[in-house]
Structure formats: structure tokens, C-alpha cells
Amino acid sequence: MAQRERGSRTRRLILEAAAEAFDEFGYDGASTTDILARCGLTRGGLYHHFPSKEAIAAAVVEAQSEALVVVPHPVNLQAAIHLTVTYTQRLQNDPVLRAGVRLTVEHSSFGSRDAAAYEAATGAMLGLLEQAGSQGELLPGVDIEEAAQFLVGTFTGIQLVSQVYNNRKDLLPRVSTMWRFVLPGLAQPGLLPRLDTDADEIAARNGVPN
Amino acid sequence: MAQRERGSRTRRLILEAAAEAFDEFGYDGASTTDILARCGLTRGGLYHHFPSKEAIAAAVVEAQSEALVVVPHPVNLQAAIHLTVTYTQRLQNDPVLRAGVRLTVEHSSFGSRDAAAYEAATGAMLGLLEQAGSQGELLPGVDIEEAAQFLVGTFTGIQLVSQVYNNRKDLLPRVSTMWRFVLPGLAQPGLLPRLDTDADEIAARNGVPN
């Protein structure tokens, strides 16, 4: 295995161990000793990748943007729907992404002004809505900046409520519901019947994300 | 002052002191000693009202349902809009409510299954949507249980994002945006022009909540 690839695997190992430790003890309660115990590295091996617990947490938080995978589609609103479905599948399957969301929400809840995770998501959505607008997919008068902010806020809340109720097990149907309520205020009426909002079916076609 | 009224004022004093302490140190970091220092009570005076920090936090969390003030309106969807505007004003003005939301989100983020705050809000919204449905205000085929859950999830996320960006200063316009995007998928088209979604104006008419 090339050294770079091994380094990247070790990094991922650390992030997964940290995600577990943050999950069990919370950010404040988790120590680098807990993280070391889970990934089996020496302290030197850990510090080679991350100088501190703060740096590990920052990397976990940044991993959220990597989960924003935009796959082009002839209908940009359909690409936006797919983006939320893929993100949901990753939330359900990737402990590092879940920990990143948790740290973001937890820091938010203590008044942190770190909006980077929301800005990355808003940027991805904005790009799709701009293209949707230029292709005539949107209702006249839709402010795409407002719409992008709204969609990110909505998704954030829906995943939070789904987490509290059942650990995000029902997040796919909640995402379907979200789009069914939101699209009539966003999309050209003629486009509505052609948009697929069945998140469960889209997810099944996607398969399990890697 | 009657003894009961004095007791209720002391209780409120404790909740406000606790809200400040949770704000500054987080729930785990705040101690009853911090809370006592802020409200000037003796430890005995505090324990007369609350046996523990956990009990104070539980009362702060419960205070969220008291902020769900439904004011009847001939158009029930308008009452639902007013409910979100009034709740926003309280969030902006009441430190105890803000602390309750923070504790709920923070506990959510650590996987707590305490959905009581969301259930209370969903119940209030559901009641309004049931009446809206029976008065023909809703689109045919709208599932009111889904709609109530969706609206609570959406509002939760929007207030969280607004908190991160600017400490909820722009939450009123974000609530207007939310309703403008959501109502076309919810309300009879003929009703749309008659619904007032200008949260800033509604708030100005309300005045500052007590």
C-alpha cells in the first residue's frame, strides 16, 4: 500500500474512533485517550495526523461538506432531490458524518457562529437552483438565495426531529414529505408531475453509499 | 403579595438564573452554585422549588410548551402563521425559552429520545390543521399529521440556522420565507392571497411579548 493511501486510511480510522467517542461521551467528555483506545494507535501516531482533539473535531465537522455529492441531472430540481436523499443515506450509514452534524448542532446550540457547514450546503443547493432557474424550472419570482437558505434550514430541522424520534430511521419518508410540501411553492406547475419525490425508491436505486 | 404569587416569581427568578448559567457554561458545566450566585437565593430557598439541577433543566425545557400560544382566528392557517410569529418573538425576548430550545437541541444531539418539546408543538399545529381541514382551507389530499410534523421540523431547523448566522435576529423574515414556500403545497389556492405571511408586520402588531 502506498504511504499516502495508508495515511489516508489511518486518518479515516481516527475520525471513526473520534466519532464513536464523541457519540458516547460528548465532545467535552471525550479525551484523546478514549480515541486512542478505540483506534489502537500510539499517541505519536495520532499526533502525526492531528495535533489536538480540537483538530480532530474540526476534521469531523469538515467531513460534512464531503457528503454533499451533487450528481448532474437534466432536471436540476431532481438533482436537488437526489442530493438530499444521498445525504440522508450517508447520515444513516456514516458515523463520522453523524458526529459532524452532532458537533455542528451542539456548537450551534451554545451560540457558536461557525456557519461553515450550513454555508457549504447552501452553496451546493444554490448552484442547483441557479441552473434550475435558468432552465425555466422555477416559479416566477422565486428568490433562489432565499430558497436555498430555506431548503437547508428545513432539511436541518427535519433530520434533527427524525433523530430524536427514531434515530433517523424515518428520515427518507420525511424527506419525501418535505419535497411534496415545498415543490408547489418552488417549481413550475407543469414540472411537478415529472419530479420523483419518492426518497425510499431513489435510495433503493442508489444502493448503500460507500 | 400572596404566598403563591411570590413562589411563582421566585420560581421564574431561578429559571432565568439557570438559563443564564446554561448559556454561559453549558448544561454540564453549570452548577447549582452558579445558579444561586445569579439569583441570590440560599441553597435551601432553591431546593424548596427544585430538588436538583436536573429538575431545573426539566422546568426550563417544559417552559417551551408555555410559549405555544394559539390565538383563535377565523382562518386557521392564519392562526398557525401567527403562532410561529409569536413563538419567534418569544424566542427573541425570553432567555428561559431560548435555554429550553438549546437544552432540547443539545440533548437531541446526544441522542436523547426526549421528544416532548416537539410533540407539544406538533400537537398545537395539528389542532390548527384539523380545524383548517374541516373548514376547507387545505388542498385535497394533504395528510395533516405529516404536515404538522413537517412544519415543526422546518421551524426547528430555520430557527437553528438563524441562531448560528445572527443569533436569531433575522428569524422573522425567515419565518415569512418559510410560509411563502410552504403554503402553496398546503392551502387552497383561493386562500393564498388572503393569508398574511409578513412576519415583521404581524410581530409589530403583536408588540413585545410579556
XYZ file of C-alpha atoms in Angstrom:
420
model
C 0.000 0.000 0.000
C 1.395 3.412 -0.936
C 2.291 5.625 2.009
C -0.250 8.301 1.079
C -3.072 5.779 0.884
C -2.062 4.271 4.220
C -2.019 7.772 5.722
C -5.495 8.486 4.431
C -6.781 5.193 5.867
C -5.233 5.953 9.244
C -6.848 9.390 9.163
C -10.235 7.815 8.489
C -9.623 5.313 11.329
C -9.003 8.207 13.711
C -12.128 10.067 12.569
C -14.263 6.952 13.077
C -12.828 6.358 16.555
C -13.393 10.028 17.410
C -16.965 9.873 16.104
C -17.641 6.922 18.431
C -16.033 8.653 21.397
C -17.952 11.921 20.807
C -21.095 9.835 20.470
C -20.562 8.101 23.809
C -19.160 10.932 25.940
C -19.977 14.115 24.060
C -17.272 16.409 22.771
C -16.321 17.820 26.174
C -16.340 14.390 27.830
C -14.284 12.583 25.189
C -10.485 12.556 25.583
C -7.723 11.748 23.106
C -7.021 8.738 25.370
C -10.559 7.430 24.589
C -9.918 7.959 20.900
C -6.539 6.181 21.066
C -8.066 3.230 22.906
C -10.571 2.786 20.078
C -8.216 3.035 17.092
C -5.201 1.288 18.596
C -2.708 3.952 17.509
C 0.114 5.294 19.641
C -0.187 8.887 20.821
C 2.635 9.736 18.400
C 0.734 8.069 15.548
C -2.340 10.152 16.391
C -0.436 13.428 16.701
C 1.232 12.750 13.343
C -2.232 13.324 11.827
C -3.930 15.678 14.293
C -2.243 17.978 16.830
C -5.237 18.040 19.228
C -8.789 16.933 19.988
C -9.966 20.277 18.560
C -8.250 19.462 15.258
C -9.917 16.040 15.128
C -13.301 17.632 15.816
C -12.691 20.219 13.083
C -11.939 17.410 10.601
C -15.110 15.570 11.673
C -17.131 18.775 11.135
C -15.495 19.351 7.716
C -16.420 15.827 6.616
C -19.992 17.119 6.238
C -19.140 19.010 3.061
C -17.644 15.857 1.516
C -21.080 14.263 1.862
C -22.649 16.950 -0.364
C -22.449 14.946 -3.580
C -24.176 16.696 -6.478
C -24.872 14.318 -9.361
C -25.903 16.207 -12.527
C -29.409 15.508 -13.861
C -31.206 17.053 -16.846
C -33.777 18.445 -14.379
C -31.889 20.398 -11.715
C -34.667 20.198 -9.129
C -34.465 16.424 -9.461
C -30.722 16.680 -8.798
C -31.573 18.713 -5.653
C -33.959 15.972 -4.500
C -31.290 13.337 -5.178
C -28.760 15.371 -3.178
C -30.992 15.293 -0.079
C -31.646 11.554 -0.498
C -27.947 10.702 -0.872
C -27.114 12.899 2.125
C -29.795 11.096 4.143
C -28.349 7.691 3.218
C -24.909 8.862 4.280
C -26.309 10.166 7.571
C -27.862 6.776 8.181
C -24.665 4.867 7.331
C -21.659 7.028 8.191
C -20.848 7.554 11.897
C -18.327 10.295 11.024
C -20.979 12.331 9.176
C -23.417 11.854 12.070
C -20.776 13.052 14.515
C -20.084 16.087 12.313
C -23.757 17.043 12.276
C -23.931 16.497 16.027
C -20.895 18.698 16.691
C -22.287 21.396 14.403
C -25.695 21.380 16.083
C -24.153 21.146 19.559
C -21.845 24.082 18.883
C -24.768 25.976 17.362
C -26.723 25.330 20.497
C -24.000 27.013 22.506
C -24.105 30.044 20.292
C -21.111 29.203 18.132
C -21.063 31.320 14.982
C -19.445 28.621 12.871
C -21.814 28.576 9.920
C -19.373 26.805 7.570
C -21.354 23.558 7.387
C -24.590 25.417 6.583
C -22.812 27.625 4.056
C -21.394 24.632 2.185
C -24.847 23.029 1.968
C -26.473 26.334 0.964
C -23.830 26.803 -1.737
C -24.496 23.363 -3.214
C -28.253 23.988 -3.220
C -27.810 27.496 -4.640
C -25.814 26.144 -7.583
C -28.611 23.726 -8.453
C -31.340 26.352 -8.068
C -29.441 28.814 -10.290
C -29.322 26.228 -13.055
C -32.957 25.308 -12.368
C -33.898 28.971 -12.733
C -32.012 29.430 -15.994
C -33.732 26.318 -17.403
C -37.200 27.611 -16.501
C -37.842 25.008 -13.786
C -38.794 27.553 -11.095
C -41.906 29.594 -10.475
C -41.546 33.228 -11.498
C -40.468 35.434 -8.603
C -38.680 32.732 -6.592
C -35.672 34.246 -4.814
C -33.106 31.459 -5.216
C -30.896 32.673 -2.372
C -33.921 32.605 -0.016
C -34.972 29.221 -1.399
C -31.502 27.697 -0.868
C -31.337 29.008 2.722
C -34.868 27.744 3.370
C -34.173 24.251 1.998
C -31.025 23.874 4.122
C -32.869 25.091 7.233
C -35.768 22.759 6.556
C -33.564 19.721 5.986
C -31.549 20.542 9.135
C -34.696 20.591 11.262
C -36.242 17.520 9.726
C -33.155 15.379 10.286
C -32.950 16.671 13.874
C -36.569 15.772 14.652
C -36.191 12.374 12.948
C -33.070 11.734 15.042
C -34.937 12.471 18.264
C -37.970 10.359 17.357
C -36.257 7.264 15.945
C -32.555 7.815 15.355
C -33.200 8.932 11.720
C -34.831 5.630 10.718
C -37.778 7.508 9.161
C -35.704 10.278 7.579
C -36.253 9.066 3.991
C -40.073 9.356 4.143
C -39.689 12.691 5.952
C -37.545 13.917 3.045
C -40.290 12.841 0.616
C -42.818 14.777 2.687
C -40.574 17.832 2.705
C -40.316 17.916 -1.086
C -44.033 17.281 -1.601
C -44.880 20.297 0.577
C -42.133 22.556 -0.770
C -42.137 21.925 -4.529
C -45.527 23.554 -5.268
C -44.092 26.848 -3.958
C -40.856 26.410 -5.883
C -41.336 24.583 -9.198
C -43.261 25.351 -12.396
C -46.616 23.543 -12.028
C -46.048 21.664 -15.286
C -42.857 20.169 -13.895
C -44.421 18.848 -10.670
C -45.787 15.545 -12.032
C -42.389 14.785 -13.592
C -40.416 15.168 -10.355
C -39.765 11.970 -8.402
C -40.079 12.667 -4.660
C -40.132 9.041 -3.500
C -36.979 9.117 -1.354
C -37.224 5.418 -0.461
C -37.229 4.383 -4.118
C -34.440 6.783 -5.056
C -32.379 5.441 -2.145
C -33.013 1.848 -3.226
C -31.754 2.691 -6.728
C -28.679 4.403 -5.225
C -27.784 1.376 -3.128
C -25.801 1.727 0.095
C -23.353 4.664 -0.145
C -19.654 3.990 0.334
C -48.057 39.640 47.802
C -49.844 36.323 48.237
C -47.556 33.398 49.036
C -48.411 31.518 45.845
C -47.620 34.508 43.658
C -44.348 35.087 45.482
C -43.488 31.402 44.997
C -44.181 31.655 41.277
C -41.984 34.747 40.972
C -39.142 33.019 42.821
C -39.508 30.047 40.511
C -39.242 32.330 37.483
C -36.168 34.008 39.035
C -34.495 30.613 39.358
C -35.334 29.659 35.774
C -33.891 32.929 34.464
C -30.705 32.485 36.508
C -30.414 28.884 35.284
C -30.974 29.982 31.670
C -28.081 32.439 32.000
C -25.825 29.841 33.625
C -26.618 27.182 30.977
C -25.974 29.846 28.342
C -22.547 30.680 29.724
C -21.265 27.255 30.787
C -23.495 24.755 29.007
C -25.661 22.323 30.932
C -22.812 20.073 32.052
C -20.597 22.990 33.020
C -23.207 24.938 35.023
C -23.534 24.173 38.737
C -26.305 24.979 41.223
C -23.708 27.237 42.879
C -23.559 29.304 39.641
C -27.336 29.487 39.604
C -27.503 30.519 43.279
C -24.910 33.256 42.721
C -27.073 34.748 39.981
C -30.449 34.707 41.733
C -29.276 35.499 45.267
C -31.277 32.715 46.924
C -29.985 30.452 49.651
C -29.445 26.798 48.778
C -32.462 25.980 50.955
C -34.553 28.534 49.058
C -33.529 26.949 45.750
C -34.183 23.380 46.927
C -37.611 24.437 48.174
C -38.526 24.837 44.492
C -36.248 22.364 42.702
C -34.525 19.301 44.198
C -31.652 19.285 41.649
C -30.045 20.851 38.588
C -31.786 18.172 36.514
C -35.161 19.350 37.849
C -34.353 22.965 36.969
C -33.329 21.918 33.463
C -36.541 19.912 33.096
C -38.583 23.003 34.048
C -36.620 25.130 31.557
C -37.346 22.548 28.835
C -41.045 22.423 29.782
C -41.300 26.211 29.519
C -41.217 25.711 25.722
C -44.797 24.429 25.684
C -45.991 27.502 27.592
C -44.726 29.597 24.662
C -47.079 27.785 22.262
C -49.848 30.362 22.410
C -52.640 29.605 19.945
C -54.865 32.637 19.375
C -58.077 31.685 17.517
C -58.561 33.264 14.091
C -61.423 32.756 11.598
C -58.805 31.356 9.170
C -56.941 28.575 10.961
C -53.891 28.706 8.683
C -53.570 32.375 9.638
C -53.664 31.303 13.309
C -50.840 28.844 12.505
C -48.782 31.653 10.936
C -49.462 33.850 13.992
C -48.358 31.002 16.298
C -44.946 30.825 14.597
C -44.563 34.626 14.694
C -45.444 34.844 18.395
C -43.101 31.954 19.162
C -40.326 33.729 17.256
C -40.884 36.924 19.256
C -40.695 34.961 22.487
C -37.503 33.250 21.325
C -36.009 36.664 20.651
C -37.092 38.094 24.025
C -37.216 35.284 26.586
C -33.884 33.833 27.801
C -35.691 30.924 29.516
C -37.327 29.862 26.242
C -34.010 30.147 24.412
C -32.352 27.979 27.069
C -35.164 25.420 26.748
C -34.678 25.193 22.990
C -30.922 24.936 23.489
C -31.249 22.112 26.044
C -33.689 20.272 23.778
C -31.424 20.552 20.743
C -28.337 19.733 22.803
C -29.953 16.641 24.284
C -31.184 15.701 20.812
C -27.673 15.980 19.575
C -26.567 13.441 22.167
C -29.219 11.007 21.084
C -31.737 11.730 23.832
C -35.157 10.386 22.952
C -36.997 13.126 24.770
C -39.390 14.262 22.061
C -41.790 16.022 24.450
C -40.997 19.533 23.202
C -41.532 18.512 19.563
C -44.688 16.610 20.444
C -46.218 19.636 22.186
C -45.501 21.838 19.169
C -46.758 19.187 16.740
C -49.942 18.831 18.814
C -50.629 22.571 18.682
C -50.055 22.643 14.917
C -52.137 19.512 14.400
C -55.114 21.066 16.195
C -54.983 24.084 13.893
C -54.591 21.975 10.749
C -57.532 19.734 11.732
C -59.752 22.802 12.003
C -58.267 24.190 8.782
C -59.112 20.917 7.040
C -62.682 20.841 8.289
C -63.151 24.434 7.097
C -61.873 23.633 3.611
C -58.672 25.655 3.935
C -56.362 22.816 2.860
C -55.556 21.276 -0.509
C -57.271 17.942 -1.079
C -55.084 15.010 -0.096
C -52.977 16.851 2.486
C -52.071 14.474 5.338
C -52.421 16.777 8.350
C -50.301 14.604 10.635
C -47.463 14.711 8.074
C -47.995 18.439 7.585
C -47.841 19.173 11.337
C -44.646 17.126 11.731
C -43.139 18.824 8.688
C -43.959 22.350 9.907
C -42.420 21.695 13.336
C -39.298 20.183 11.748
C -38.996 23.094 9.343
C -39.396 25.739 12.033
C -36.872 23.915 14.268
C -34.255 23.966 11.532
C -34.899 27.537 10.460
C -34.546 28.913 13.978
C -31.347 26.865 14.434
C -29.771 28.213 11.245
C -30.872 31.763 12.088
C -29.317 31.365 15.535
C -25.985 30.302 14.045
C -25.924 33.067 11.439
C -27.043 36.028 13.553
C -28.403 34.971 16.929
C -31.989 34.792 15.532
C -32.059 38.470 14.503
C -33.365 37.534 11.035
C -35.772 34.855 12.214
C -38.923 36.889 11.425
C -38.106 37.270 7.695
C -37.040 33.602 7.625
C -40.467 32.660 9.013
C -42.110 34.721 6.240
C -39.989 32.861 3.677
C -40.936 29.516 5.206
C -44.667 30.203 4.874
C -44.357 31.594 1.347
C -42.650 28.388 0.208
C -44.861 26.008 2.182
C -48.375 27.415 1.770
C -48.768 26.627 -1.965
C -48.366 22.912 -1.090
C -50.737 23.176 1.854
C -53.531 25.716 1.302
C -56.398 26.014 -1.180
C -55.104 28.270 -3.978
C -58.035 30.669 -3.496
C -56.993 31.224 0.115
C -53.340 32.093 -0.671
C -53.830 35.800 -1.489
C -55.804 36.256 1.733
C -53.108 34.845 4.043
C -50.765 37.380 5.622
C -47.211 35.962 5.718
C -45.437 39.200 6.617
C -43.961 38.116 9.944
C -42.375 41.506 10.626
C -45.724 43.279 10.307
C -47.584 40.688 12.363
C -44.910 40.972 15.075
C -45.181 44.762 15.076
C -48.950 44.465 15.590
C -48.373 41.932 18.411
C -45.968 44.245 20.239
C -43.290 42.844 22.545
C -44.488 39.624 24.248
C -44.613 39.509 28.038
